[in-house]
Amino acid sequence: MTALLTTEGLQMRFGGVVAVDGVSLAINEGELRCLIGPNGAGKSTFFKCLTGQYKPTAGRIFWRGKDITALDPFAIARLGVGIKTQVPSLFDGLTALEGVCLCRHSSEAEAKRRAMRALERLGIGALANRRVGLLAHGQRQLVELAMVVAPEPDLIILDEPTAGMSTEETNRAADLIRELNQQHAIVVVEHDMQFIRAIARTVTVFHQGRVLMEDSAATVFADPRVRDVYLGKAVA
Amino acid sequence: MTVNVRTALQIVAALIVAGLAAWLLPQYLELFTLINATVFVSMGLLALSLGLIWGFGGILCFGQTAFFGIGGYTYAVAAINFGDTTWAVPLALLVPTAVAAALGYLMFFGRISDVYMGVITLTTTLILFKFANSTAGDQWTIGTAPLGGFNGIPGTPPLNFPLDPSNQLAPEQVFVVAVLALGICYAVAKLILRTRFGRVAVAIKENELRAELLGYDVRLHKLGLFAIGGFMAGLAGILFANCVFVSPTMFSLSYAGQVIIWVLVGGIGTLVGPVIGCMLIQALTTYAGTLSAIDPNLLLGVLFMLAVVVVPKGLLPTATTILLRLMRRGEP
Ligand SMILES: Nc1ncnc2c1ncn2[C@@H]1O[C@H](COP(=O)(O)OP(=O)(O)OP(=O)(O)O)[C@@H](O)[C@H]1O
Ligand SMILES: [Mg+2]
């Protein structure tokens, strides 16, 4: 297996707060990876570094062996990295189709075809011509996911994609992520253990900006340290 | 580019209105009124340029008059030096476009926030105002064109037919050129918004982060739109120079502020709105100017406040909403 994305000693410091503290991690081609960790562990900040929204204060990021640490977000996106951010980020004034059509592609017809396919794949083809700002929360999540999926990126980053979803919606999302994983590598942050069990192979646990452990879902959940971290206990 | 039926109809309608105005008004209006109308039209184009970059690109430019004045001054200086306006016009379009591109480069690539963008653009036009005012001495002569300080350049030559300096356009013909220029710029702006570039610019206004994360270079798109706005404002300056003459007033705070009011009153997020807002307000303040009882500036202020309170979305969007509601009520 070849590494798609690797980080080396990635650090992101905000004044006195070290949100990401020397993270070295590798995501392989076609992998499905779960990131977990309590609130404030640095998961979102790590993603923002990966996608160029923050410039890490130390460490490096490689995409297929090429150093991309200094690239702008749009340049990283063009390499084939798509992200669904934790705080929904949509074009509220546009229709779902208009927004998803903005996936970069050579021809306009192709962009539209892919957009429609992405919407249908997520079961929201019927919402194509609805204004995104007027949609319900769960639907908006799906539209954002469609925007991320439509350009067919090699790596899809999902920051708490099921937040605010019903159990049924969450189950659907799990199916979907497994399906998407057949073509894309996926890194997903989730708090819902049920969900992680349903989709995960490898789980990486973040704690206070560091990687606490990385193993199969079963091993991770059996580890007492992980429980302690989630219960807010100090971990040696 | 995919042009839908609605856009096509809007463009055709605008060109018909412009054509009719160009054909009919010179026949019916007195010369003085017609020249005034040309001023209105040039201001309408200035409002359109701001309506485009602000309403569709989210670029807060409080100094759109900078490009208006630069266009006018370049035109006047070049026309006097060349003794022919044929090449003065393209030069007077190029210079404000280039200045807008340079200023845009500094602002967008410097990742300056919206508020500072407003301040920087306003400051730019005010510096130009100060500078133009200070060019009274003989040393402020470019070639054979004295800049003239606060008097400006009263001898701004009117447009001539291409490569035929002795054959100058009559005021009626200048009016026709101005109206057609406004109509065409409107059509071009509409078409730009239908291109991928235009749709991305609008998406950036909606959500800059999302556009960037989809792989679009936000800075480049803003720069492009800003330069297009500079081009249109420069063209407006050329037209204005043709019916009045260039002077520092073109850069003034009063002009800079008025354009913002026209756009806000007419409706942000539309292209026709700012033009209508401009025409209406100018007609009203001109009319008020003939009555000695009312101070036009006071009237402008009151109108602006009324507009903000009564039609906060602007005249055109509000009118459209009311019309749609009435039509719906009419349905069985
Ligand atoms: N822009 C910023 N400026 C200062 N501190 C920040 C900034 N962004 C994040 N932090 C801090 O960095 C730490 C990590 O935050 P981050 O949002 O990455 O955590 P998280 O693991 O995503 O948590 P959650 O599960 O709540 O989403 C927190 O202490 C947070 O306060
Ligand atoms: Mg987070």
XYZ file of C-alpha atoms and ligand atoms in Angstrom:
600
model
C 0.000 0.000 0.000
C 1.271 3.470 -0.798
C 0.734 6.474 1.408
C -1.590 9.086 -0.042
C -1.099 11.670 2.633
C 1.459 11.793 5.406
C 2.280 14.314 8.082
C 5.577 14.624 9.897
C 5.636 16.177 13.344
C 2.774 18.496 12.483
C 2.308 21.262 15.018
C -0.189 24.116 15.210
C 0.269 26.617 17.958
C -2.114 29.477 18.793
C -0.204 31.696 21.175
C 0.156 29.528 24.263
C -2.252 26.824 23.070
C -0.694 23.959 21.155
C -3.760 22.607 19.370
C -1.849 20.064 17.309
C 1.341 18.844 18.883
C 3.707 16.831 16.728
C 1.296 14.612 14.830
C 2.831 12.094 12.426
C 0.224 10.129 10.586
C -0.194 8.335 7.280
C -3.338 7.790 5.272
C -3.099 5.143 2.589
C -4.669 5.045 -0.833
C -8.277 3.864 -0.495
C -8.193 3.767 3.298
C -11.113 4.483 5.602
C -9.787 6.046 8.777
C -11.638 7.254 11.828
C -10.306 10.001 14.036
C -11.738 10.222 17.497
C -10.928 12.233 20.575
C -12.628 14.440 23.140
C -13.642 18.038 22.480
C -10.679 20.274 21.938
C -8.334 17.374 21.109
C -7.226 19.185 17.966
C -9.015 17.136 15.293
C -10.514 20.054 13.397
C -7.314 22.045 13.663
C -5.418 19.079 12.224
C -7.825 19.026 9.270
C -7.445 22.745 8.756
C -3.711 22.262 8.483
C -4.173 19.420 6.002
C -6.391 21.537 3.777
C -4.206 24.637 3.948
C -6.590 26.780 5.991
C -3.940 27.047 8.688
C -0.233 27.103 8.025
C 1.279 24.706 10.575
C 3.814 26.268 12.915
C 6.064 23.233 12.529
C 6.171 19.934 10.674
C 5.402 18.983 7.114
C 2.591 17.549 5.028
C 3.166 15.291 2.019
C 0.762 14.366 -0.741
C 1.973 11.292 -2.597
C 5.455 12.102 -1.360
C 5.365 15.735 -2.466
C 5.674 18.457 0.166
C 2.455 20.497 0.158
C 2.885 22.249 3.505
C 3.084 25.721 1.992
C 0.276 25.372 -0.546
C -2.872 27.503 -0.479
C -6.203 25.795 0.239
C -7.337 26.017 -3.387
C -4.123 24.388 -4.584
C -4.492 21.532 -2.117
C -8.112 21.099 -3.149
C -7.003 20.822 -6.772
C -4.705 17.934 -5.897
C -7.814 15.955 -4.998
C -8.615 16.709 -1.376
C -12.200 17.474 -0.462
C -13.380 18.444 3.008
C -16.725 18.681 4.715
C -16.053 21.115 7.515
C -17.388 20.770 11.031
C -19.322 24.027 10.766
C -21.468 23.565 7.630
C -20.061 25.589 4.781
C -22.488 26.057 1.900
C -23.636 28.535 -0.709
C -26.944 29.475 0.892
C -28.030 31.796 -1.896
C -27.607 29.201 -4.647
C -29.679 26.155 -5.452
C -28.275 22.754 -4.489
C -27.478 21.970 -8.118
C -25.823 25.346 -8.775
C -23.605 24.832 -5.760
C -22.641 21.272 -6.567
C -22.058 22.239 -10.228
C -19.200 24.413 -9.060
C -17.037 21.335 -8.807
C -14.051 22.095 -10.972
C -14.206 20.349 -14.280
C -13.068 20.966 -17.807
C -16.474 21.023 -19.411
C -19.631 22.529 -18.076
C -21.783 19.641 -19.257
C -19.533 17.201 -17.417
C -19.656 19.293 -14.242
C -23.438 19.288 -14.361
C -23.587 15.550 -15.028
C -21.332 14.853 -12.048
C -23.299 17.233 -9.855
C -26.567 15.524 -10.665
C -24.992 12.129 -10.086
C -23.594 13.216 -6.711
C -26.978 14.563 -5.608
C -28.751 11.401 -6.688
C -26.163 9.190 -5.069
C -26.907 10.962 -1.789
C -30.633 10.587 -2.326
C -31.334 14.290 -2.677
C -31.793 14.546 -6.440
C -35.257 15.934 -5.777
C -33.764 18.921 -3.958
C -31.574 19.930 -6.907
C -33.419 23.148 -7.655
C -34.142 24.183 -4.077
C -32.306 27.070 -2.498
C -29.772 25.649 -0.052
C -30.446 28.314 2.585
C -34.026 27.082 2.904
C -33.241 23.399 3.414
C -33.404 21.468 6.699
C -30.215 20.806 8.625
C -29.832 17.149 7.611
C -30.472 17.982 3.963
C -27.870 20.725 4.088
C -25.330 18.234 5.423
C -26.061 16.022 2.435
C -25.753 18.914 -0.025
C -22.378 19.765 1.420
C -21.352 16.151 1.143
C -22.463 16.178 -2.501
C -20.286 19.239 -3.115
C -17.316 17.407 -1.653
C -17.978 14.184 -3.547
C -18.859 15.605 -6.966
C -15.287 16.436 -8.066
C -14.349 12.844 -7.151
C -11.411 13.711 -4.920
C -8.881 11.042 -3.977
C -9.186 11.932 -0.322
C -12.398 12.943 1.415
C -12.158 14.510 4.858
C -15.337 14.543 6.921
C -15.448 16.507 10.157
C -18.401 15.174 12.171
C -20.639 14.496 9.161
C -23.513 13.039 11.185
C -23.784 15.826 13.749
C -27.449 16.639 14.244
C -28.656 13.658 12.221
C -31.348 11.221 13.384
C -30.415 7.580 14.027
C -31.896 6.600 10.703
C -30.030 9.344 8.868
C -26.834 8.322 10.629
C -27.262 4.727 9.494
C -27.774 5.907 5.945
C -24.668 8.051 6.211
C -22.653 5.043 7.400
C -23.771 3.024 4.373
C -22.904 5.936 2.182
C -19.441 6.379 3.582
C -18.703 2.699 3.089
C -19.884 3.004 -0.469
C -17.832 6.140 -1.122
C -14.819 4.364 0.293
C -14.828 2.012 -2.676
C -13.463 4.872 -4.766
C -12.029 7.396 -2.321
C -9.823 7.345 0.722
C -11.790 8.795 3.630
C -10.824 10.292 6.970
C -13.761 10.894 9.241
C -14.073 12.451 12.671
C -16.950 11.122 14.725
C -18.068 11.010 18.308
C -20.735 8.362 17.767
C -19.194 4.995 18.751
C -21.999 3.066 17.075
C -21.205 4.816 13.847
C -17.484 4.182 14.127
C -18.026 0.500 14.823
C -20.221 0.363 11.763
C -17.659 1.776 9.362
C -14.193 1.646 10.817
C -11.112 -0.375 10.185
C -8.363 1.741 11.743
C -9.097 4.266 14.468
C -6.721 7.027 15.505
C -7.289 8.586 18.915
C -6.378 12.236 19.393
C -5.800 13.651 22.819
C -4.480 17.097 23.658
C -3.089 17.590 20.188
C -1.230 14.271 20.122
C -1.956 10.827 18.757
C -2.752 8.719 21.823
C -3.082 5.459 19.931
C -3.844 3.992 16.559
C -5.330 0.539 16.111
C -8.357 -1.437 14.985
C -11.713 -0.247 16.270
C -12.132 -3.239 18.569
C -8.729 -2.789 20.205
C -9.170 0.946 20.598
C -12.538 0.653 22.287
C -11.269 -2.033 24.621
C -8.370 0.141 25.742
C -8.941 1.706 29.176
C -6.935 4.820 28.242
C -9.470 5.717 25.571
C -12.312 5.513 28.032
C -10.366 7.637 30.500
C -9.722 10.266 27.852
C -13.405 10.464 27.036
C -14.315 10.623 30.695
C -11.885 13.490 31.109
C -9.397 11.610 33.263
C -5.717 12.348 33.039
C -3.847 9.886 30.866
C -0.268 9.026 31.474
C -21.333 29.824 -20.527
C -24.983 28.833 -20.384
C -27.354 31.694 -21.078
C -30.824 30.916 -19.826
C -34.033 32.353 -21.238
C -34.408 34.848 -18.420
C -30.957 36.373 -18.904
C -31.482 36.508 -22.657
C -34.803 38.324 -22.190
C -33.274 40.780 -19.727
C -30.459 41.580 -22.140
C -32.812 42.004 -25.084
C -35.107 44.219 -23.002
C -32.208 46.385 -21.846
C -30.875 46.785 -25.374
C -34.341 47.692 -26.665
C -34.758 50.328 -23.951
C -31.297 51.719 -24.691
C -32.023 51.720 -28.437
C -35.345 53.493 -27.953
C -33.784 56.082 -25.644
C -30.967 56.697 -28.119
C -33.432 57.104 -30.948
C -36.255 59.055 -29.325
C -34.823 61.271 -26.607
C -32.557 63.372 -28.874
C -35.651 64.191 -30.913
C -37.709 65.411 -27.993
C -35.365 66.777 -25.338
C -33.907 70.240 -25.388
C -30.155 70.372 -25.795
C -29.503 71.372 -22.196
C -31.725 68.591 -20.865
C -30.114 66.100 -23.210
C -26.624 66.972 -21.970
C -27.894 66.545 -18.435
C -29.348 63.212 -19.432
C -25.929 62.191 -20.753
C -24.443 63.002 -17.355
C -27.135 60.835 -15.753
C -26.303 57.984 -18.094
C -22.579 58.204 -17.376
C -23.355 58.163 -13.661
C -25.686 55.221 -14.265
C -22.758 53.324 -15.722
C -20.660 54.213 -12.689
C -23.441 52.860 -10.467
C -23.608 49.710 -12.600
C -19.877 49.136 -12.147
C -20.200 49.331 -8.373
C -23.392 47.267 -8.408
C -21.486 44.546 -10.244
C -18.460 44.259 -7.959
C -20.294 44.910 -4.710
C -23.556 43.123 -5.347
C -22.078 40.100 -7.093
C -18.500 39.973 -5.898
C -19.060 41.210 -2.361
C -16.232 43.695 -2.885
C -16.802 46.659 -0.633
C -15.418 49.503 -2.729
C -16.167 52.939 -1.325
C -13.962 54.650 -3.853
C -15.289 53.537 -7.210
C -14.961 57.185 -8.259
C -11.170 56.728 -8.316
C -11.458 54.797 -11.585
C -14.167 57.137 -12.845
C -11.845 60.117 -12.369
C -8.767 58.348 -13.682
C -10.700 57.385 -16.813
C -11.841 60.983 -17.272
C -8.438 62.556 -16.667
C -6.603 60.057 -18.863
C -9.079 60.717 -21.635
C -8.770 64.505 -21.355
C -4.972 64.543 -21.154
C -4.532 62.026 -23.960
C -7.098 63.681 -26.227
C -5.449 67.097 -25.824
C -2.001 65.669 -26.482
C -2.978 63.469 -29.415
C -5.301 66.100 -30.878
C -7.566 63.138 -31.632
C -9.744 61.040 -29.313
C -9.395 57.807 -31.308
C -6.540 56.447 -29.200
C -7.384 58.480 -26.117
C -10.422 56.264 -25.509
C -8.665 52.885 -25.363
C -5.914 54.441 -23.263
C -8.504 55.902 -20.894
C -10.037 52.443 -20.553
C -6.718 50.721 -20.077
C -5.355 52.998 -17.354
C -8.244 52.727 -14.844
C -8.448 48.977 -15.509
C -4.740 48.634 -14.788
C -4.967 50.813 -11.685
C -7.906 48.731 -10.442
C -5.923 45.566 -11.120
C -2.909 46.911 -9.228
C -4.973 48.107 -6.274
C -6.936 44.868 -6.329
C -3.715 42.893 -6.326
C -2.547 44.664 -3.184
C -5.884 44.218 -1.439
C -6.813 40.680 -2.433
C -3.392 39.104 -2.406
C -2.661 40.977 0.820
C -5.814 39.296 2.203
C -7.181 42.564 3.487
C -10.497 42.327 5.299
C -13.696 43.858 3.934
C -13.772 46.855 6.228
C -10.215 47.833 5.405
C -10.997 47.361 1.743
C -13.700 49.995 2.092
C -11.300 52.303 3.868
C -8.460 51.778 1.388
C -10.593 52.378 -1.684
C -12.179 55.468 -0.174
C -8.775 56.779 0.814
C -7.510 56.162 -2.699
C -10.152 58.365 -4.267
C -9.675 61.054 -1.601
C -5.914 61.107 -2.162
C -6.540 61.479 -5.879
C -8.998 64.286 -5.076
C -6.376 66.064 -2.982
C -3.742 65.501 -5.615
C -5.884 66.693 -8.526
C -6.728 69.802 -6.518
C -3.055 70.557 -6.013
C -2.165 70.590 -9.701
C -2.899 74.264 -10.348
C 0.654 75.353 -11.161
C 2.254 75.350 -14.602
C 4.575 72.538 -13.570
C 1.507 70.261 -13.536
C 1.268 69.949 -17.266
C 1.355 66.586 -18.993
C 2.581 67.200 -22.542
C 0.376 70.029 -23.674
C -2.382 69.419 -21.148
C -2.383 71.518 -17.970
C -4.125 69.632 -15.147
C -5.556 72.862 -13.821
C -5.913 72.193 -10.079
C -9.442 72.538 -8.764
C -10.589 74.060 -12.055
C -9.870 70.803 -13.832
C -9.510 70.775 -17.608
C -12.334 72.919 -18.999
C -11.095 72.371 -22.537
C -11.724 68.596 -22.449
C -12.242 67.759 -26.121
C -15.434 65.952 -27.090
C -15.219 62.610 -28.896
C -14.468 62.731 -32.596
C -15.240 60.151 -35.245
C -12.452 57.566 -35.381
C -9.269 58.976 -36.970
C -11.130 62.124 -38.010
C -10.305 64.804 -35.369
C -12.025 67.593 -37.280
C -15.301 65.724 -37.174
C -16.469 65.965 -33.560
C -19.577 64.375 -32.163
C -22.517 66.661 -31.471
C -24.034 66.467 -27.961
C -26.914 64.427 -29.403
C -24.451 61.903 -30.735
C -22.554 61.789 -27.447
C -25.859 60.966 -25.779
C -26.439 58.103 -28.196
C -22.929 56.755 -27.541
C -23.475 56.996 -23.766
C -26.822 55.215 -23.799
C -25.524 52.457 -26.023
C -22.424 52.098 -23.842
C -24.611 51.689 -20.768
C -26.854 49.158 -22.519
C -23.902 47.151 -23.776
C -22.108 47.211 -20.430
C -25.265 45.946 -18.754
C -25.499 43.118 -21.279
C -21.822 42.291 -20.874
C -22.131 42.276 -17.072
C -25.131 39.941 -17.321
C -23.215 37.618 -19.603
C -20.137 37.675 -17.381
C -22.301 36.524 -14.489
C -23.402 33.543 -16.562
C -19.863 32.415 -17.318
C -18.062 30.036 -14.998
C -15.908 32.960 -13.870
C -19.008 34.953 -12.950
C -20.694 32.083 -11.172
C -17.583 31.401 -9.146
C -17.370 35.112 -8.265
C -20.932 34.953 -6.945
C -20.149 31.743 -5.067
C -17.177 33.494 -3.477
C -19.463 36.270 -2.329
C -21.749 33.619 -0.845
C -19.016 31.697 0.927
C -15.376 32.434 0.361
C -14.077 29.470 2.344
C -16.229 26.940 0.524
C -15.176 28.310 -2.874
C -11.542 28.049 -1.859
C -12.002 24.490 -0.552
C -13.545 23.541 -3.896
C -10.290 24.579 -5.538
C -10.969 28.142 -6.689
C -8.404 30.891 -6.290
C -10.542 33.466 -4.539
C -8.013 36.273 -4.939
C -7.780 35.904 -8.692
C -11.536 35.954 -9.172
C -11.956 39.060 -7.036
C -9.109 40.732 -8.866
C -10.705 39.960 -12.218
C -14.092 41.303 -11.192
C -12.575 44.394 -9.612
C -10.652 45.157 -12.811
C -13.830 44.790 -14.866
C -15.488 47.253 -12.478
C -12.547 49.617 -12.967
C -12.951 49.352 -16.727
C -16.651 50.241 -16.607
C -16.083 53.091 -14.162
C -13.354 54.408 -16.461
C -15.733 54.300 -19.403
C -18.265 56.215 -17.310
C -15.541 58.797 -16.656
C -14.887 59.222 -20.375
C -18.573 59.791 -21.025
C -18.823 62.223 -18.124
C -15.791 64.130 -19.449
C -17.634 64.454 -22.724
C -20.633 66.275 -21.349
C -19.129 68.238 -18.482
C -15.345 68.353 -18.280
C -12.881 66.662 -15.985
C -12.186 68.197 -12.594
C -11.218 66.950 -9.126
C -14.944 66.722 -8.270
C -14.936 63.384 -10.087
C -12.854 61.980 -7.217
C -14.714 63.799 -4.450
C -16.217 62.352 -1.305
C -19.571 63.685 -2.378
C -19.457 61.691 -5.633
C -17.996 58.618 -3.947
C -20.786 58.705 -1.381
C -23.520 59.255 -3.935
C -22.599 56.154 -5.926
C -22.882 54.052 -2.785
C -26.296 55.556 -2.071
C -27.519 54.891 -5.621
C -26.483 51.258 -5.372
C -27.972 50.770 -1.909
C -31.226 52.497 -2.788
C -31.525 50.754 -6.149
C -30.835 47.355 -4.682
C -27.686 45.412 -4.024
C -27.513 42.124 -5.860
C -29.182 43.457 -8.997
C -27.694 45.242 -11.995
C -30.652 47.319 -13.133
C -31.390 48.471 -9.592
C -28.293 50.666 -9.160
C -28.891 52.278 -12.563
C -32.529 53.031 -11.694
C -31.533 54.250 -8.238
C -28.984 56.554 -9.830
C -31.415 58.018 -12.365
C -34.227 58.514 -9.858
C -32.098 60.134 -7.205
C -30.314 62.358 -9.666
C -33.590 63.455 -11.215
C -34.951 64.227 -7.757
C -31.901 66.117 -6.525
C -31.629 68.036 -9.797
C -35.255 68.993 -9.481
C -34.740 69.969 -5.841
C -31.778 72.071 -6.970
C -34.136 74.231 -9.038
C -36.243 74.927 -5.971
C -34.387 77.348 -3.778
C -36.283 76.150 -0.691
C -34.632 72.723 -0.435
C -30.965 71.926 -0.138
C -30.281 69.025 -2.555
C -27.733 67.452 -0.235
C -30.178 67.490 2.623
C -32.762 65.892 0.363
C -30.256 63.224 -0.644
C -29.588 62.435 3.001
C -33.276 62.222 3.848
C -33.969 60.043 0.809
C -31.173 57.722 1.772
C -32.391 57.326 5.321
C -35.960 56.783 4.122
C -34.764 54.153 1.687
C -32.787 52.315 4.335
C -35.763 52.269 6.680
C -38.614 51.669 4.212
C -36.973 49.510 1.516
C -33.864 48.083 3.153
C -33.324 45.632 0.297
C -33.421 48.407 -2.283
C -36.110 49.592 -4.678
C -35.851 46.948 -7.363
C -35.844 43.806 -5.178
C -38.715 45.235 -3.104
C -40.715 46.138 -6.195
C -40.130 42.651 -7.619
C -41.282 41.013 -4.385
C -44.455 43.120 -4.264
C -45.173 42.443 -7.912
C -44.732 38.693 -7.469
C -47.022 38.754 -4.446
C -49.695 40.664 -6.358
C -49.450 38.271 -9.282
C -49.795 35.290 -6.983
C -52.856 36.854 -5.391
C -54.293 37.278 -8.871
C -54.067 33.550 -9.504
C -57.196 31.544 -8.720
N -8.137 29.794 15.684
C -7.835 29.389 16.939
N -7.264 30.249 17.810
C -6.964 29.835 19.068
N -7.206 28.623 19.537
C -7.780 27.712 18.729
C -8.129 28.057 17.386
N -8.686 26.968 16.804
C -8.689 26.004 17.738
N -8.139 26.444 18.882
C -7.957 25.642 20.114
O -7.295 24.466 19.747
C -7.794 23.361 20.473
C -8.254 22.298 19.524
O -9.448 22.689 18.878
P -10.149 21.834 17.744
O -11.312 22.605 17.257
O -9.149 21.420 16.762
O -10.644 20.566 18.564
P -11.554 19.364 18.074
O -10.816 18.135 18.399
O -11.985 19.550 16.684
O -12.792 19.476 19.062
P -14.361 19.211 18.792
O -14.577 17.774 19.004
O -15.044 20.021 19.860
O -14.686 19.660 17.431
C -8.894 23.917 21.376
O -8.335 24.145 22.640
C -9.274 25.215 20.741
O -9.699 26.133 21.705
Mg -13.732 19.768 15.745
